[in-house]
Coordinates of N, CA and C in Angstrom, one line a residue:
M67 N 15.4 28.0 0.4 CA 14.2 28.5 1.1 C 12.9 27.9 0.5
K68 N 12.8 27.9 -0.8 CA 11.6 27.4 -1.4 C 11.4 25.9 -1.1
R69 N 12.5 25.2 -1.1 CA 12.5 23.7 -0.8 C 12.0 23.5 0.7
V70 N 12.4 24.4 1.6 CA 12.0 24.2 3.0 C 10.5 24.5 3.1
V71 N 10.0 25.5 2.4 CA 8.6 25.9 2.4 C 7.8 24.7 1.9
L72 N 8.2 24.1 0.8 CA 7.5 23.0 0.2 C 7.5 21.8 1.1
D73 N 8.6 21.6 1.8 CA 8.6 20.5 2.8 C 7.6 20.7 3.9
W74 N 7.5 21.9 4.4 CA 6.6 22.2 5.4 C 5.1 22.1 4.9
V75 N 4.9 22.5 3.7 CA 3.6 22.4 3.1 C 3.2 20.9 3.1
A76 N 4.1 20.0 2.6 CA 3.9 18.6 2.5 C 3.5 18.0 3.9
V77 N 4.2 18.5 5.0 CA 4.0 18.0 6.3 C 2.6 18.4 6.8
L78 N 2.2 19.7 6.5 CA 0.9 20.1 6.9 C -0.2 19.4 6.1
V79 N 0.0 19.2 4.9 CA -1.0 18.4 4.1 C -1.1 17.0 4.6
S80 N 0.0 16.4 5.0 CA -0.1 15.0 5.5 C -0.9 15.0 6.8
Y81 N -0.8 15.9 7.7 CA -1.6 16.0 8.9 C -3.0 16.2 8.6
F82 N -3.3 17.1 7.6 CA -4.7 17.4 7.2 C -5.3 16.2 6.7
L83 N -4.7 15.5 5.8 CA -5.2 14.3 5.2 C -5.4 13.2 6.2
L84 N -4.5 13.1 7.1 CA -4.6 12.1 8.2 C -5.9 12.3 9.0
G85 N -6.1 13.6 9.4 CA -7.3 13.9 10.1 C -8.6 13.7 9.3
L86 N -8.5 14.1 8.0 CA -9.7 13.9 7.1 C -10.1 12.4 7.0
I87 N -9.0 11.6 6.8 CA -9.2 10.2 6.6 C -9.9 9.6 7.8
R88 N -9.4 10.0 9.0 CA -9.9 9.4 10.2 C -11.3 9.9 10.5
I89 N -11.7 11.1 10.1 CA -13.1 11.5 10.2 C -14.0 10.8 9.3
L90 N -13.5 10.5 8.0 CA -14.4 9.9 7.0 C -14.5 8.4 7.2
T91 N -13.4 7.8 7.7 CA -13.4 6.3 7.8 C -13.2 5.7 9.2
G92 N -12.8 6.5 10.1 CA -12.5 5.9 11.4 C -11.0 5.4 11.4
S93 N -10.6 4.9 10.2 CA -9.2 4.5 10.0 C -8.8 3.5 11.2
Q94 N -9.5 2.5 11.4 CA -9.2 1.5 12.4 C -8.1 0.6 12.0
A95 N -7.1 0.5 12.7 CA -6.0 -0.4 12.5 C -6.1 -1.6 13.5
R96 N -6.3 -2.8 12.9 CA -6.5 -4.0 13.8 C -5.2 -4.9 13.6
W97 N -4.3 -4.8 14.6 CA -3.1 -5.6 14.5 C -3.4 -7.0 15.1
W98 N -4.1 -7.8 14.3 CA -4.6 -9.1 14.7 C -3.5 -10.1 14.8
G99 N -2.6 -10.1 13.8 CA -1.6 -11.2 13.7 C -0.2 -10.8 14.0
C100 N 0.0 -9.5 14.3 CA 1.4 -9.1 14.6 C 1.2 -7.7 15.2
P101 N 2.2 -7.2 16.0 CA 2.2 -5.9 16.6 C 2.8 -4.9 15.6
P102 N 2.5 -3.6 15.7 CA 3.2 -2.6 14.8 C 4.6 -2.3 15.3
K103 N 5.5 -3.1 14.7 CA 6.9 -2.9 15.1 C 7.7 -2.2 14.0
A104 N 8.8 -1.6 14.4 CA 9.7 -0.9 13.4 C 10.6 -1.9 12.7
L105 N 10.0 -2.9 12.1 CA 10.8 -3.9 11.3 C 10.6 -3.6 9.8
Q106 N 11.5 -4.1 9.0 CA 11.3 -3.9 7.6 C 10.3 -5.0 7.1
R107 N 9.3 -4.5 6.5 CA 8.2 -5.4 6.1 C 7.7 -5.0 4.7
I108 N 7.0 -6.0 4.1 CA 6.2 -5.7 2.9 C 4.7 -6.0 3.4
Y109 N 3.9 -4.9 3.4 CA 2.5 -5.1 3.7 C 1.8 -5.3 2.4
F110 N 1.1 -6.4 2.2 CA 0.4 -6.6 1.0 C -1.1 -6.9 1.2
A111 N -1.9 -6.2 0.4 CA -3.3 -6.1 0.7 C -4.2 -6.3 -0.6
N112 N -5.5 -6.4 -0.3 CA -6.5 -6.4 -1.4 C -6.6 -4.9 -2.0
H113 N -7.1 -4.8 -3.2 CA -7.1 -3.5 -3.9 C -8.4 -3.3 -4.6
Q114 N -9.2 -2.4 -4.0 CA -10.5 -2.1 -4.6 C -10.8 -0.6 -4.8
S115 N -9.8 0.2 -4.4 CA -10.1 1.7 -4.5 C -8.7 2.4 -4.6
H116 N -8.7 3.6 -5.2 CA -7.5 4.4 -5.2 C -7.2 4.9 -3.8
A117 N -8.2 4.8 -2.9 CA -7.9 5.3 -1.5 C -7.2 4.2 -0.7
D118 N -7.0 3.0 -1.3 CA -6.4 1.9 -0.5 C -5.0 2.4 0.0
L119 N -4.2 3.0 -0.9 CA -2.9 3.5 -0.5 C -2.9 4.4 0.7
V120 N -3.9 5.3 0.7 CA -4.0 6.3 1.8 C -4.5 5.6 3.0
M121 N -5.4 4.6 2.9 CA -6.0 4.0 4.0 C -4.9 3.2 4.8
I122 N -4.1 2.5 4.2 CA -3.0 1.7 4.9 C -2.0 2.7 5.5
W123 N -1.7 3.7 4.7 CA -0.7 4.8 5.3 C -1.3 5.4 6.5
A124 N -2.6 5.7 6.6 CA -3.2 6.3 7.8 C -3.3 5.3 8.9
A125 N -3.4 4.0 8.6 CA -3.5 3.0 9.7 C -2.2 2.7 10.4
L126 N -1.1 3.0 9.8 CA 0.2 2.8 10.4 C 0.5 3.8 11.4
P127 N 1.2 3.5 12.5 CA 1.6 4.5 13.5 C 2.6 5.4 12.9
K128 N 2.7 6.6 13.5 CA 3.6 7.7 12.9 C 5.0 7.2 12.7
E129 N 5.5 6.4 13.6 CA 6.9 6.0 13.5 C 7.2 5.0 12.4
L130 N 6.1 4.4 11.9 CA 6.3 3.4 10.8 C 6.0 4.1 9.5
R131 N 5.2 5.2 9.4 CA 4.8 5.8 8.2 C 6.0 6.4 7.5
H132 N 7.0 6.9 8.2 CA 8.1 7.6 7.6 C 8.9 6.7 6.7
N133 N 9.1 5.4 7.1 CA 9.9 4.5 6.3 C 9.1 3.4 5.6
T134 N 7.8 3.7 5.4 CA 7.0 2.7 4.7 C 6.4 3.4 3.5
R135 N 6.7 2.9 2.3 CA 6.4 3.5 1.0 C 5.5 2.6 0.2
A136 N 4.4 3.3 -0.2 CA 3.4 2.5 -1.1 C 3.9 2.5 -2.5
V137 N 3.5 1.4 -3.2 CA 3.9 1.2 -4.6 C 2.6 1.7 -5.4
A138 N 2.8 2.6 -6.4 CA 1.7 3.2 -7.1 C 2.0 3.2 -8.6
A139 N 0.9 3.2 -9.4 CA 1.0 3.2 -10.8 C 1.4 4.6 -11.3
R140 N 2.5 4.7 -12.0 CA 3.0 6.0 -12.5 C 2.0 6.7 -13.4
D141 N 1.4 5.9 -14.3 CA 0.5 6.5 -15.3 C -0.7 7.2 -14.7
Y142 N -1.2 6.7 -13.6 CA -2.3 7.3 -12.9 C -1.9 8.4 -12.0
W143 N -1.0 8.1 -11.1 CA -0.6 9.1 -10.0 C 0.3 10.2 -10.5
T144 N 0.7 10.2 -11.7 CA 1.5 11.4 -12.2 C 0.7 12.1 -13.3
R145 N -0.6 11.8 -13.5 CA -1.4 12.3 -14.6 C -1.6 13.8 -14.5
T146 N -1.6 14.3 -13.3 CA -1.7 15.8 -13.1 C -0.6 16.2 -12.1
P147 N -0.2 17.5 -12.2 CA 0.8 18.0 -11.3 C 0.4 17.8 -9.8
F148 N -0.9 18.0 -9.5 CA -1.2 17.9 -8.1 C -1.1 16.4 -7.6
K149 N -1.6 15.5 -8.4 CA -1.4 14.0 -8.0 C 0.0 13.7 -7.9
H150 N 0.8 14.2 -8.8 CA 2.3 13.9 -8.7 C 2.9 14.4 -7.5
W151 N 2.6 15.7 -7.2 CA 3.1 16.3 -6.0 C 2.6 15.6 -4.7
L152 N 1.3 15.3 -4.7 CA 0.7 14.7 -3.5 C 1.4 13.3 -3.2
T153 N 1.5 12.5 -4.2 CA 2.1 11.1 -4.0 C 3.6 11.1 -3.8
S154 N 4.3 12.1 -4.4 CA 5.7 12.1 -4.2 C 6.2 12.8 -2.9
A155 N 5.6 14.0 -2.7 CA 6.0 14.8 -1.6 C 5.4 14.4 -0.3
V156 N 4.1 14.1 -0.3 CA 3.4 13.7 0.9 C 3.5 12.3 1.3
F157 N 3.2 11.4 0.3 CA 3.2 10.0 0.6 C 4.5 9.2 0.3
N158 N 5.4 9.9 -0.5 CA 6.7 9.3 -0.8 C 6.6 7.9 -1.5
V159 N 5.7 7.9 -2.4 CA 5.4 6.6 -3.1 C 6.6 6.2 -4.0
I160 N 6.5 4.9 -4.4 CA 7.4 4.4 -5.4 C 6.6 4.1 -6.6
Y161 N 6.9 4.8 -7.7 CA 6.2 4.6 -9.0 C 6.6 3.4 -9.7
V162 N 5.7 2.7 -10.3 CA 6.0 1.6 -11.2 C 5.2 1.9 -12.5
S163 N 5.8 1.5 -13.6 CA 5.2 1.8 -14.9 C 4.5 0.6 -15.4
R164 N 3.2 0.7 -15.8 CA 2.4 -0.4 -16.3 C 2.6 -0.5 -17.8
D165 N 3.2 0.5 -18.5 CA 3.4 0.5 -19.9 C 4.9 0.5 -20.2
R166 N 5.7 -0.2 -19.4 CA 7.1 -0.2 -19.4 C 7.6 -1.0 -20.7
Q167 N 8.8 -0.7 -21.1 CA 9.5 -1.4 -22.1 C 9.8 -2.9 -21.7
A168 N 9.9 -3.7 -22.7 CA 10.2 -5.1 -22.4 C 11.5 -5.3 -21.6
S169 N 12.5 -4.4 -21.8 CA 13.8 -4.6 -21.2 C 13.8 -4.0 -19.8
E170 N 12.8 -3.3 -19.4 CA 12.7 -2.8 -18.0 C 12.3 -3.8 -17.0
D171 N 13.0 -3.7 -15.8 CA 12.6 -4.6 -14.7 C 11.7 -3.8 -13.8
P172 N 10.4 -4.2 -13.7 CA 9.4 -3.5 -12.9 C 9.7 -3.5 -11.4
L173 N 10.6 -4.4 -11.0 CA 10.9 -4.5 -9.5 C 12.1 -3.6 -9.2
E174 N 12.8 -3.0 -10.2 CA 14.0 -2.3 -9.9 C 13.8 -1.2 -8.8
P175 N 12.8 -0.3 -9.0 CA 12.7 0.8 -8.0 C 12.3 0.2 -6.6
L176 N 11.6 -0.9 -6.6 CA 11.2 -1.5 -5.3 C 12.5 -2.1 -4.6
I177 N 13.3 -2.8 -5.4 CA 14.5 -3.4 -4.9 C 15.4 -2.3 -4.3
E178 N 15.5 -1.2 -5.0 CA 16.4 -0.1 -4.6 C 15.9 0.5 -3.3
A179 N 14.6 0.7 -3.1 CA 14.0 1.2 -1.9 C 14.3 0.2 -0.7
M180 N 14.0 -1.1 -1.0 CA 14.2 -2.0 0.1 C 15.7 -2.2 0.5
S181 N 16.6 -2.0 -0.5 CA 18.0 -2.1 -0.2 C 18.4 -0.9 0.7
H182 N 17.7 0.2 0.7 CA 17.9 1.3 1.6 C 17.2 1.1 3.0
G183 N 16.5 0.0 3.2 CA 15.8 -0.2 4.4 C 14.4 0.1 4.5
D184 N 13.8 0.6 3.4 CA 12.4 1.0 3.4 C 11.5 -0.3 3.5
S185 N 10.3 -0.1 4.1 CA 9.2 -1.1 4.0 C 8.3 -0.7 2.8
L186 N 7.5 -1.6 2.4 CA 6.6 -1.4 1.2 C 5.2 -1.7 1.6
I187 N 4.3 -0.9 0.9 CA 2.9 -1.3 0.8 C 2.6 -1.7 -0.6
L188 N 2.2 -2.9 -0.8 CA 2.1 -3.5 -2.1 C 0.7 -4.1 -2.3
F189 N 0.2 -3.9 -3.5 CA -1.1 -4.5 -3.9 C -0.8 -5.5 -5.0
P190 N -0.7 -6.8 -4.6 CA -0.2 -7.8 -5.6 C -1.1 -8.1 -6.8
E191 N -2.4 -7.7 -6.7 CA -3.3 -7.9 -7.8 C -2.8 -7.0 -9.0
G192 N -2.1 -6.0 -8.7 CA -1.6 -5.1 -9.8 C -2.5 -4.1 -10.3
T193 N -3.8 -4.3 -10.1 CA -4.8 -3.3 -10.5 C -6.0 -3.5 -9.6
R194 N -6.9 -2.5 -9.6 CA -8.1 -2.6 -8.7 C -9.0 -3.7 -9.2
G195 N -9.6 -4.4 -8.2 CA -10.7 -5.3 -8.5 C -12.0 -4.8 -8.1
F196 N -13.1 -5.4 -8.6 CA -14.4 -5.0 -8.2 C -15.2 -6.2 -7.6
A197 N -14.6 -7.3 -7.5 CA -15.3 -8.5 -6.9 C -15.1 -8.5 -5.4
D198 N -15.8 -9.4 -4.7 CA -15.7 -9.5 -3.3 C -14.3 -10.1 -2.9
E199 N -13.7 -10.9 -3.8 CA -12.4 -11.5 -3.4 C -11.3 -10.9 -4.3
P200 N -10.1 -10.9 -3.8 CA -9.0 -10.4 -4.6 C -8.8 -11.2 -5.9
Q201 N -8.3 -10.6 -6.9 CA -7.9 -11.3 -8.1 C -6.6 -12.0 -7.9
A202 N -6.2 -12.8 -8.8 CA -4.9 -13.6 -8.7 C -3.8 -12.6 -8.5
F203 N -2.8 -13.0 -7.6 CA -1.7 -12.2 -7.3 C -0.6 -12.3 -8.4
K204 N 0.1 -11.2 -8.7 CA 1.2 -11.3 -9.7 C 2.5 -11.7 -9.0
A205 N 3.5 -12.0 -9.8 CA 4.7 -12.6 -9.2 C 5.6 -11.7 -8.5
G206 N 5.4 -10.4 -8.5 CA 6.3 -9.5 -7.9 C 6.6 -9.7 -6.4
L207 N 5.5 -10.0 -5.7 CA 5.6 -10.3 -4.2 C 6.5 -11.5 -4.0
Y208 N 6.4 -12.5 -4.8 CA 7.2 -13.7 -4.6 C 8.7 -13.4 -4.9
N209 N 8.9 -12.7 -6.0 CA 10.3 -12.4 -6.4 C 11.0 -11.5 -5.3
L210 N 10.3 -10.5 -4.8 CA 10.8 -9.7 -3.7 C 11.1 -10.5 -2.5
A211 N 10.2 -11.4 -2.2 CA 10.4 -12.3 -1.0 C 11.6 -13.1 -1.1
L212 N 11.9 -13.6 -2.3 CA 13.1 -14.4 -2.5 C 14.4 -13.6 -2.4
K213 N 14.3 -12.3 -2.9 CA 15.5 -11.5 -2.9 C 15.8 -10.9 -1.5
F214 N 14.7 -10.7 -0.7 CA 14.9 -10.2 0.7 C 14.2 -11.2 1.7
P215 N 14.8 -12.3 1.9 CA 14.2 -13.4 2.7 C 14.0 -13.0 4.2
E216 N 14.8 -12.0 4.6 CA 14.7 -11.6 6.0 C 13.6 -10.6 6.3
V217 N 12.9 -10.1 5.3 CA 11.9 -9.1 5.4 C 10.5 -9.9 5.7
E218 N 9.8 -9.4 6.7 CA 8.5 -9.9 7.0 C 7.5 -9.6 5.9
L219 N 6.6 -10.5 5.5 CA 5.6 -10.3 4.6 C 4.3 -10.3 5.4
V220 N 3.6 -9.2 5.5 CA 2.4 -9.1 6.4 C 1.2 -8.9 5.5
P221 N 0.3 -9.9 5.5 CA -1.0 -9.7 4.8 C -1.9 -8.7 5.5
A222 N -2.7 -8.0 4.7 CA -3.7 -7.1 5.3 C -5.0 -7.1 4.5
W223 N -6.0 -6.9 5.1 CA -7.3 -6.7 4.5 C -7.9 -5.4 4.8
I224 N -8.2 -4.6 3.7 CA -8.8 -3.3 3.8 C -10.3 -3.5 3.6
N225 N -11.1 -3.1 4.6 CA -12.5 -3.3 4.6 C -13.3 -2.0 4.4
N226 N -14.2 -2.0 3.4 CA -15.2 -0.9 3.2 C -14.7 0.3 2.5
V227 N -13.4 0.4 2.2 CA -12.9 1.7 1.7 C -13.4 2.0 0.3
Q228 N -13.8 1.0 -0.4 CA -14.4 1.3 -1.8 C -15.7 2.0 -1.7
R229 N -16.4 2.0 -0.5 CA -17.6 2.7 -0.3 C -17.5 4.1 0.1
V230 N -16.2 4.5 0.4 CA -16.0 5.9 0.8 C -16.1 6.8 -0.4
M231 N -15.6 6.4 -1.6 CA -15.7 7.1 -2.8 C -16.3 6.2 -3.9
P232 N -17.7 6.1 -3.9 CA -18.3 5.2 -4.9 C -18.0 5.7 -6.3
K233 N -18.0 4.7 -7.2 CA -17.7 5.1 -8.6 C -18.6 6.1 -9.1
G234 N -18.1 7.2 -9.7 CA -18.9 8.2 -10.3 C -19.2 9.4 -9.3
E235 N -18.8 9.2 -8.1 CA -19.1 10.2 -7.1 C -17.9 11.1 -6.9
V236 N -18.1 12.4 -6.5 CA -17.0 13.3 -6.3 C -16.8 13.6 -4.9
V237 N -17.9 13.6 -4.1 CA -17.8 13.9 -2.6 C -17.7 12.6 -1.9
P238 N -16.6 12.4 -1.0 CA -16.5 11.2 -0.2 C -17.7 11.0 0.7
V239 N -18.0 9.7 1.0 CA -19.1 9.4 1.9 C -18.5 8.8 3.2
P240 N -18.9 9.4 4.4 CA -18.3 8.8 5.6 C -18.8 7.3 5.8
V241 N -17.8 6.4 5.9 CA -18.1 5.0 6.1 C -17.0 4.5 7.0
L242 N -17.4 3.7 8.0 CA -16.5 3.1 8.9 C -15.6 2.0 8.2
C243 N -14.3 2.2 8.2 CA -13.4 1.3 7.5 C -12.4 0.8 8.5
S244 N -11.7 -0.2 8.1 CA -10.6 -0.8 8.9 C -9.6 -1.5 8.1
V245 N -8.4 -1.6 8.6 CA -7.3 -2.4 8.0 C -6.9 -3.4 9.1
T246 N -7.0 -4.7 8.7 CA -6.6 -5.8 9.6 C -5.3 -6.4 9.1
F247 N -4.3 -6.4 10.0 CA -3.0 -6.9 9.7 C -2.9 -8.4 10.2
G248 N -2.4 -9.3 9.4 CA -2.4 -10.7 9.7 C -1.0 -11.2 10.2
V249 N -0.9 -12.5 10.3 CA 0.3 -13.1 10.7 C 1.4 -13.0 9.6
P250 N 2.6 -12.6 9.9 CA 3.6 -12.5 8.9 C 3.9 -13.9 8.3
M251 N 4.3 -13.9 7.0 CA 4.6 -15.1 6.3 C 5.8 -15.0 5.5
Q252 N 6.4 -16.0 5.0 CA 7.5 -16.0 4.1 C 7.4 -17.2 3.2
V253 N 8.3 -17.2 2.2 CA 8.3 -18.3 1.2 C 8.9 -19.5 1.9
L254 N 8.2 -20.6 1.8 CA 8.7 -21.8 2.4 C 9.8 -22.5 1.5
P255 N 10.7 -23.2 2.2 CA 11.8 -23.9 1.4 C 11.2 -24.7 0.3
G256 N 11.7 -24.4 -1.0 CA 11.2 -25.2 -2.1 C 9.9 -24.8 -2.7
E257 N 9.2 -23.8 -2.1 CA 7.9 -23.4 -2.5 C 8.0 -22.7 -3.9
D258 N 7.2 -23.1 -4.8 CA 7.2 -22.4 -6.1 C 6.3 -21.2 -6.1
C259 N 6.4 -20.4 -7.2 CA 5.7 -19.1 -7.3 C 4.2 -19.3 -7.2
P260 N 3.5 -20.1 -8.1 CA 2.1 -20.2 -8.0 C 1.5 -20.7 -6.6
T261 N 2.3 -21.6 -6.0 CA 1.8 -22.1 -4.7 C 1.9 -21.0 -3.6
F262 N 3.0 -20.3 -3.6 CA 3.1 -19.2 -2.7 C 2.1 -18.1 -2.9
L263 N 1.9 -17.7 -4.2 CA 0.9 -16.6 -4.5 C -0.5 -17.0 -4.0
Q264 N -0.8 -18.2 -4.2 CA -2.1 -18.7 -3.8 C -2.3 -18.6 -2.3
R265 N -1.2 -19.1 -1.6 CA -1.2 -19.0 -0.2 C -1.3 -17.6 0.4
A266 N -0.5 -16.7 -0.3 CA -0.6 -15.3 0.1 C -1.9 -14.7 -0.1
R267 N -2.6 -15.0 -1.2 CA -3.9 -14.5 -1.5 C -4.9 -15.0 -0.5
L268 N -4.8 -16.3 -0.1 CA -5.7 -16.8 0.9 C -5.5 -16.2 2.3
A269 N -4.2 -15.9 2.5 CA -3.9 -15.2 3.8 C -4.6 -13.9 3.9
V270 N -4.6 -13.1 2.8 CA -5.3 -11.8 2.8 C -6.8 -12.0 2.9
L271 N -7.3 -13.0 2.2 CA -8.8 -13.2 2.1 C -9.3 -13.7 3.5
A272 N -8.4 -14.5 4.2 CA -8.8 -15.0 5.5 C -9.1 -13.9 6.6
L273 N -8.5 -12.7 6.3 CA -8.6 -11.6 7.3 C -9.9 -10.9 7.1
R274 N -10.7 -11.2 6.0 CA -11.9 -10.5 5.8 C -12.9 -10.7 6.9
D275 N -12.9 -11.8 7.5 CA -13.9 -12.2 8.5 C -13.4 -12.2 9.9
V276 N -12.2 -11.7 10.1 CA -11.5 -11.8 11.4 C -12.1 -10.7 12.3

């Protein structure tokens, strides 16, 4: 009974947050390069705010949100019981450890989720950036693409979300934001990791002015 109640609370909180996000940001989804289809995908985007995770989640249609899981840093999002509950029960994120042991494979939880058919929301920079352009991408996106070549890789640009919660502020500021989804891409035959990551980063950056 307790589990059922908690599940219903999570559903209600998700609807509340969805409404709040849309009031604060407009949450405009711009499917410029592909339609919102129920295909297994890795959505990869720029990362300038802790709200990025929520912004892409809110931009997806309801039928896609259920099977699309964001990748989040365990040390930050499990720091308090509320953050842990919110990200696990409401957003169903996949935690990755940034302070992992050398023997740990950081992609293991992502591979497990994708093996079960889940789509991912991934921020290849690995951490938030504060410049106008994304930082260099880390190799995880490339390695996942090699392991799951049938999965579409969809670049996305999140615009203005860093202004919703300026650094040092507690109260969100209403700002019109958008997520632009680009043309799906894949690793080309014989393409090495640095070349692919640069191409993926440029694909995200190209959506900034679309």
